[in-house]
Amino acid sequence: MGVLTTQPLDRLLDYKAPEGGCWLGAFVEVPLGPRKVLGVVWGPGQGNFDPSKIRAVNRVLEDAPMREEMSHFLGRVADYTLTPMPAMLRLATRAPGLGDAPSMRKVYWYARGAEVILDVKDDPLQLDNFYPCPKPVAANVTSSNFMPRADYVFAQDQFSELDEINTRITWLTRAARVAGVYDKAAGD
């Protein structure tokens, strides 16, 4: 089967299906060299490799599979913005805890001023992407950092260039007033 990973590669990678099988759009953990990386089953494999050298998928994640509409959307956005598909997949799979095993999903209870964690429990509701609080709303998110930035900072270069152009226009207008502008065809 062909797996699209979040690594900067220019093609799908062929892997053997795991023991229980998997399906199109399933999030999987696959070996890539010495590392384990996140990927999505994107379609059939190329099949032009020695079957004994093809490695198996480590595990299928318990998260809901990527819907076909989402994979088509990522493909269209990648084509429109000339962005490689692995980069688009990386943008689409930035959910915290997506690759974590279910045993790693824990809720930590703490209080401001306390020097120790008050309690640690497994995900009490067994919900996908469980958070004890919602993700904060941010108008200008350019990274995973939620440090507020003024809107001016995002367009500062354009504003500076416009100021420079306006200054040039002002000086040219003043120079034209001093020297005067005359139609050569009108004569003396």
PDB file of C-alpha atoms in Angstrom:
ATOM      1  CA  MET A   1       0.000   0.000   0.000  1.00  0.00           C
ATOM      2  CA  GLY A   2       1.170   3.573  -0.648  1.00  0.00           C
ATOM      3  CA  VAL A   3       1.702   5.719   2.443  1.00  0.00           C
ATOM      4  CA  LEU A   4       2.125   9.494   2.344  1.00  0.00           C
ATOM      5  CA  THR A   5       4.334  10.587   5.227  1.00  0.00           C
ATOM      6  CA  THR A   6       4.918  14.003   6.747  1.00  0.00           C
ATOM      7  CA  GLN A   7       8.598  13.772   5.803  1.00  0.00           C
ATOM      8  CA  PRO A   8       9.911  15.857   2.879  1.00  0.00           C
ATOM      9  CA  LEU A   9       9.922  13.094   0.254  1.00  0.00           C
ATOM     10  CA  ASP A  10       8.688  13.436  -3.321  1.00  0.00           C
ATOM     11  CA  ARG A  11       6.664  10.209  -3.487  1.00  0.00           C
ATOM     12  CA  LEU A  12       4.483   7.704  -1.677  1.00  0.00           C
ATOM     13  CA  LEU A  13       6.300   4.962   0.192  1.00  0.00           C
ATOM     14  CA  ASP A  14       5.344   1.286  -0.159  1.00  0.00           C
ATOM     15  CA  TYR A  15       4.630  -0.677   3.028  1.00  0.00           C
ATOM     16  CA  LYS A  16       3.089  -4.038   3.837  1.00  0.00           C
ATOM     17  CA  ALA A  17      -0.298  -3.858   5.489  1.00  0.00           C
ATOM     18  CA  PRO A  18      -0.344  -4.715   9.199  1.00  0.00           C
ATOM     19  CA  GLU A  19      -1.728  -8.004  10.501  1.00  0.00           C
ATOM     20  CA  GLY A  20      -5.317  -6.782  10.906  1.00  0.00           C
ATOM     21  CA  GLY A  21      -5.218  -4.813   7.648  1.00  0.00           C
ATOM     22  CA  CYS A  22      -6.021  -1.138   7.195  1.00  0.00           C
ATOM     23  CA  TRP A  23      -8.036   1.107   4.920  1.00  0.00           C
ATOM     24  CA  LEU A  24      -7.684   4.164   2.734  1.00  0.00           C
ATOM     25  CA  GLY A  25      -7.146   7.281   4.854  1.00  0.00           C
ATOM     26  CA  ALA A  26      -5.993   5.393   7.951  1.00  0.00           C
ATOM     27  CA  PHE A  27      -3.371   7.152  10.044  1.00  0.00           C
ATOM     28  CA  VAL A  28      -0.416   4.826  10.483  1.00  0.00           C
ATOM     29  CA  GLU A  29       2.976   4.763  12.138  1.00  0.00           C
ATOM     30  CA  VAL A  30       5.626   3.521   9.731  1.00  0.00           C
ATOM     31  CA  PRO A  31       9.365   2.893   9.962  1.00  0.00           C
ATOM     32  CA  LEU A  32      11.540   5.270   7.945  1.00  0.00           C
ATOM     33  CA  GLY A  33      15.173   4.449   8.471  1.00  0.00           C
ATOM     34  CA  PRO A  34      15.753   4.254  12.223  1.00  0.00           C
ATOM     35  CA  ARG A  35      12.760   6.496  12.998  1.00  0.00           C
ATOM     36  CA  LYS A  36       9.034   5.967  13.292  1.00  0.00           C
ATOM     37  CA  VAL A  37       7.005   8.584  11.404  1.00  0.00           C
ATOM     38  CA  LEU A  38       3.345   9.453  10.957  1.00  0.00           C
ATOM     39  CA  GLY A  39       1.681   8.721   7.636  1.00  0.00           C
ATOM     40  CA  VAL A  40      -1.664   8.246   5.929  1.00  0.00           C
ATOM     41  CA  VAL A  41      -2.644   5.345   3.671  1.00  0.00           C
ATOM     42  CA  TRP A  42      -3.008   7.278   0.421  1.00  0.00           C
ATOM     43  CA  GLY A  43      -3.621   4.533  -2.122  1.00  0.00           C
ATOM     44  CA  PRO A  44      -2.201   1.363  -3.616  1.00  0.00           C
ATOM     45  CA  GLY A  45       1.545   0.903  -3.596  1.00  0.00           C
ATOM     46  CA  GLN A  46       3.711   1.010  -6.723  1.00  0.00           C
ATOM     47  CA  GLY A  47       4.678  -2.621  -6.329  1.00  0.00           C
ATOM     48  CA  ASN A  48       7.926  -2.332  -8.282  1.00  0.00           C
ATOM     49  CA  PHE A  49      10.126  -3.286  -5.315  1.00  0.00           C
ATOM     50  CA  ASP A  50      11.428  -6.621  -4.066  1.00  0.00           C
ATOM     51  CA  PRO A  51       8.637  -7.822  -1.704  1.00  0.00           C
ATOM     52  CA  SER A  52      11.199  -9.125   0.801  1.00  0.00           C
ATOM     53  CA  LYS A  53      12.596  -5.593   1.263  1.00  0.00           C
ATOM     54  CA  ILE A  54       9.265  -3.873   1.887  1.00  0.00           C
ATOM     55  CA  ARG A  55       8.755  -3.148   5.575  1.00  0.00           C
ATOM     56  CA  ALA A  56       5.460  -3.503   7.410  1.00  0.00           C
ATOM     57  CA  VAL A  57       3.402  -0.759   9.011  1.00  0.00           C
ATOM     58  CA  ASN A  58       4.170  -0.584  12.748  1.00  0.00           C
ATOM     59  CA  ARG A  59       0.610   0.158  13.812  1.00  0.00           C
ATOM     60  CA  VAL A  60      -2.654   1.742  12.738  1.00  0.00           C
ATOM     61  CA  LEU A  61      -3.585   4.687  14.951  1.00  0.00           C
ATOM     62  CA  GLU A  62      -6.930   4.570  16.703  1.00  0.00           C
ATOM     63  CA  ASP A  63      -7.902   7.997  15.383  1.00  0.00           C
ATOM     64  CA  ALA A  64     -10.628   8.417  12.788  1.00  0.00           C
ATOM     65  CA  PRO A  65      -9.302   8.008   9.225  1.00  0.00           C
ATOM     66  CA  MET A  66      -8.782  10.982   6.935  1.00  0.00           C
ATOM     67  CA  ARG A  67     -11.885  11.459   4.853  1.00  0.00           C
ATOM     68  CA  GLU A  68     -11.674  11.358   1.084  1.00  0.00           C
ATOM     69  CA  GLU A  69     -12.883  14.970   0.887  1.00  0.00           C
ATOM     70  CA  MET A  70      -9.978  16.054   3.056  1.00  0.00           C
ATOM     71  CA  SER A  71      -7.394  14.254   0.921  1.00  0.00           C
ATOM     72  CA  HIS A  72      -8.860  15.852  -2.229  1.00  0.00           C
ATOM     73  CA  PHE A  73      -8.846  19.259  -0.520  1.00  0.00           C
ATOM     74  CA  LEU A  74      -5.189  18.865   0.486  1.00  0.00           C
ATOM     75  CA  GLY A  75      -4.326  17.892  -3.086  1.00  0.00           C
ATOM     76  CA  ARG A  76      -6.094  20.936  -4.539  1.00  0.00           C
ATOM     77  CA  VAL A  77      -4.481  23.313  -2.054  1.00  0.00           C
ATOM     78  CA  ALA A  78      -1.063  21.772  -2.723  1.00  0.00           C
ATOM     79  CA  ASP A  79      -1.526  22.246  -6.473  1.00  0.00           C
ATOM     80  CA  TYR A  80      -2.784  25.818  -6.084  1.00  0.00           C
ATOM     81  CA  THR A  81      -0.053  26.932  -3.671  1.00  0.00           C
ATOM     82  CA  LEU A  82       2.719  24.770  -5.221  1.00  0.00           C
ATOM     83  CA  THR A  83       3.278  23.176  -1.809  1.00  0.00           C
ATOM     84  CA  PRO A  84       4.587  19.599  -1.618  1.00  0.00           C
ATOM     85  CA  MET A  85       2.013  17.085  -0.384  1.00  0.00           C
ATOM     86  CA  PRO A  86       4.088  16.007   2.663  1.00  0.00           C
ATOM     87  CA  ALA A  87       4.089  19.625   3.854  1.00  0.00           C
ATOM     88  CA  MET A  88       0.306  19.826   3.374  1.00  0.00           C
ATOM     89  CA  LEU A  89      -0.129  16.596   5.335  1.00  0.00           C
ATOM     90  CA  ARG A  90       2.101  17.966   8.101  1.00  0.00           C
ATOM     91  CA  LEU A  91      -0.149  21.057   8.298  1.00  0.00           C
ATOM     92  CA  ALA A  92      -3.268  18.894   8.415  1.00  0.00           C
ATOM     93  CA  THR A  93      -1.969  16.563  11.135  1.00  0.00           C
ATOM     94  CA  ARG A  94      -0.678  18.990  13.735  1.00  0.00           C
ATOM     95  CA  ALA A  95      -3.133  17.793  16.378  1.00  0.00           C
ATOM     96  CA  PRO A  96      -1.338  17.283  19.687  1.00  0.00           C
ATOM     97  CA  GLY A  97      -1.263  13.621  20.683  1.00  0.00           C
ATOM     98  CA  LEU A  98      -2.209  12.315  17.229  1.00  0.00           C
ATOM     99  CA  GLY A  99       0.652   9.820  17.152  1.00  0.00           C
ATOM    100  CA  ASP A 100       0.554   8.978  20.850  1.00  0.00           C
ATOM    101  CA  ALA A 101      -0.491   5.544  21.940  1.00  0.00           C
ATOM    102  CA  PRO A 102      -3.760   5.442  23.930  1.00  0.00           C
ATOM    103  CA  SER A 103      -1.754   4.679  27.073  1.00  0.00           C
ATOM    104  CA  MET A 104       0.018   8.041  26.664  1.00  0.00           C
ATOM    105  CA  ARG A 105      -3.209  10.055  26.773  1.00  0.00           C
ATOM    106  CA  LYS A 106      -3.439  11.346  30.310  1.00  0.00           C
ATOM    107  CA  VAL A 107      -5.026  14.289  32.078  1.00  0.00           C
ATOM    108  CA  TYR A 108      -2.767  16.165  34.481  1.00  0.00           C
ATOM    109  CA  TRP A 109      -4.468  18.206  37.217  1.00  0.00           C
ATOM    110  CA  TYR A 110      -2.510  21.105  38.656  1.00  0.00           C
ATOM    111  CA  ALA A 111      -3.148  24.430  40.361  1.00  0.00           C
ATOM    112  CA  ARG A 112      -1.300  27.711  40.174  1.00  0.00           C
ATOM    113  CA  GLY A 113       1.077  28.042  43.052  1.00  0.00           C
ATOM    114  CA  ALA A 114       1.222  24.305  43.703  1.00  0.00           C
ATOM    115  CA  GLU A 115       4.675  22.817  43.397  1.00  0.00           C
ATOM    116  CA  VAL A 116       3.485  19.330  42.469  1.00  0.00           C
ATOM    117  CA  ILE A 117       0.961  17.866  40.049  1.00  0.00           C
ATOM    118  CA  LEU A 118      -2.247  17.209  41.999  1.00  0.00           C
ATOM    119  CA  ASP A 119      -3.464  14.168  40.069  1.00  0.00           C
ATOM    120  CA  VAL A 120      -2.835  12.145  36.899  1.00  0.00           C
ATOM    121  CA  LYS A 121      -5.629  10.116  35.294  1.00  0.00           C
ATOM    122  CA  ASP A 122      -6.199   8.303  32.038  1.00  0.00           C
ATOM    123  CA  ASP A 123      -8.425  10.053  29.523  1.00  0.00           C
ATOM    124  CA  PRO A 124     -11.694   9.716  31.504  1.00  0.00           C
ATOM    125  CA  LEU A 125     -14.059   9.813  28.527  1.00  0.00           C
ATOM    126  CA  GLN A 126     -11.854   8.005  25.980  1.00  0.00           C
ATOM    127  CA  LEU A 127     -12.498  10.778  23.480  1.00  0.00           C
ATOM    128  CA  ASP A 128     -10.309  11.452  20.480  1.00  0.00           C
ATOM    129  CA  ASN A 129      -8.330  14.686  20.868  1.00  0.00           C
ATOM    130  CA  PHE A 130      -9.499  15.141  24.460  1.00  0.00           C
ATOM    131  CA  TYR A 131      -8.439  18.389  26.135  1.00  0.00           C
ATOM    132  CA  PRO A 132      -9.402  19.556  29.603  1.00  0.00           C
ATOM    133  CA  CYS A 133      -9.882  23.029  28.069  1.00  0.00           C
ATOM    134  CA  PRO A 134     -10.488  24.298  24.533  1.00  0.00           C
ATOM    135  CA  LYS A 135      -7.657  25.587  22.387  1.00  0.00           C
ATOM    136  CA  PRO A 136      -7.443  29.389  22.689  1.00  0.00           C
ATOM    137  CA  VAL A 137      -8.904  31.524  19.926  1.00  0.00           C
ATOM    138  CA  ALA A 138      -6.307  33.628  18.131  1.00  0.00           C
ATOM    139  CA  ALA A 139      -6.800  36.043  15.257  1.00  0.00           C
ATOM    140  CA  ASN A 140      -3.212  36.106  13.989  1.00  0.00           C
ATOM    141  CA  VAL A 141      -1.796  32.626  14.260  1.00  0.00           C
ATOM    142  CA  THR A 142       1.410  32.253  12.255  1.00  0.00           C
ATOM    143  CA  SER A 143       2.981  29.500  14.327  1.00  0.00           C
ATOM    144  CA  SER A 144       2.186  27.258  17.259  1.00  0.00           C
ATOM    145  CA  ASN A 145       3.209  30.097  19.569  1.00  0.00           C
ATOM    146  CA  PHE A 146       0.224  32.008  20.964  1.00  0.00           C
ATOM    147  CA  MET A 147       2.196  35.154  21.797  1.00  0.00           C
ATOM    148  CA  PRO A 148       0.018  38.053  20.574  1.00  0.00           C
ATOM    149  CA  ARG A 149       1.380  40.190  17.753  1.00  0.00           C
ATOM    150  CA  ALA A 150      -0.050  43.427  16.430  1.00  0.00           C
ATOM    151  CA  ASP A 151      -1.573  43.415  12.941  1.00  0.00           C
ATOM    152  CA  TYR A 152       0.877  46.173  11.970  1.00  0.00           C
ATOM    153  CA  VAL A 153       3.811  43.788  12.414  1.00  0.00           C
ATOM    154  CA  PHE A 154       2.467  41.477   9.698  1.00  0.00           C
ATOM    155  CA  ALA A 155       2.317  44.251   7.068  1.00  0.00           C
ATOM    156  CA  GLN A 156       5.123  46.471   8.359  1.00  0.00           C
ATOM    157  CA  ASP A 157       7.294  45.973   5.259  1.00  0.00           C
ATOM    158  CA  GLN A 158       4.491  47.005   2.909  1.00  0.00           C
ATOM    159  CA  PHE A 159       3.681  50.062   5.019  1.00  0.00           C
ATOM    160  CA  SER A 160       7.337  51.162   5.024  1.00  0.00           C
ATOM    161  CA  GLU A 161       7.546  50.748   1.250  1.00  0.00           C
ATOM    162  CA  LEU A 162       4.345  52.761   0.772  1.00  0.00           C
ATOM    163  CA  ASP A 163       5.746  55.528   2.976  1.00  0.00           C
ATOM    164  CA  GLU A 164       8.911  55.621   0.859  1.00  0.00           C
ATOM    165  CA  ILE A 165       6.920  55.769  -2.391  1.00  0.00           C
ATOM    166  CA  ASN A 166       4.682  58.557  -1.024  1.00  0.00           C
ATOM    167  CA  THR A 167       7.778  60.514   0.024  1.00  0.00           C
ATOM    168  CA  ARG A 168       9.241  60.181  -3.482  1.00  0.00           C
ATOM    169  CA  ILE A 169       5.960  61.335  -5.073  1.00  0.00           C
ATOM    170  CA  THR A 170       5.859  64.342  -2.733  1.00  0.00           C
ATOM    171  CA  TRP A 171       9.445  65.371  -3.623  1.00  0.00           C
ATOM    172  CA  LEU A 172       8.811  64.932  -7.367  1.00  0.00           C
ATOM    173  CA  THR A 173       5.647  67.035  -7.109  1.00  0.00           C
ATOM    174  CA  ARG A 174       7.532  69.808  -5.274  1.00  0.00           C
ATOM    175  CA  ALA A 175      10.363  69.711  -7.836  1.00  0.00           C
ATOM    176  CA  ALA A 176       7.862  69.995 -10.693  1.00  0.00           C
ATOM    177  CA  ARG A 177       6.263  73.056  -9.042  1.00  0.00           C
ATOM    178  CA  VAL A 178       9.634  74.805  -8.626  1.00  0.00           C
ATOM    179  CA  ALA A 179      10.967  74.076 -12.120  1.00  0.00           C
ATOM    180  CA  GLY A 180       7.600  74.265 -13.787  1.00  0.00           C
ATOM    181  CA  VAL A 181       6.271  72.013 -16.487  1.00  0.00           C
ATOM    182  CA  TYR A 182       5.923  73.406 -19.988  1.00  0.00           C
ATOM    183  CA  ASP A 183       4.629  71.909 -23.221  1.00  0.00           C
ATOM    184  CA  LYS A 184       7.508  72.004 -25.731  1.00  0.00           C
ATOM    185  CA  ALA A 185       5.064  72.049 -28.682  1.00  0.00           C
ATOM    186  CA  ALA A 186       3.550  75.336 -27.449  1.00  0.00           C
ATOM    187  CA  GLY A 187       6.747  77.230 -28.234  1.00  0.00           C
ATOM    188  CA  ASP A 188       8.062  80.328 -26.420  1.00  0.00           C
TER     189      ASP A 188
END
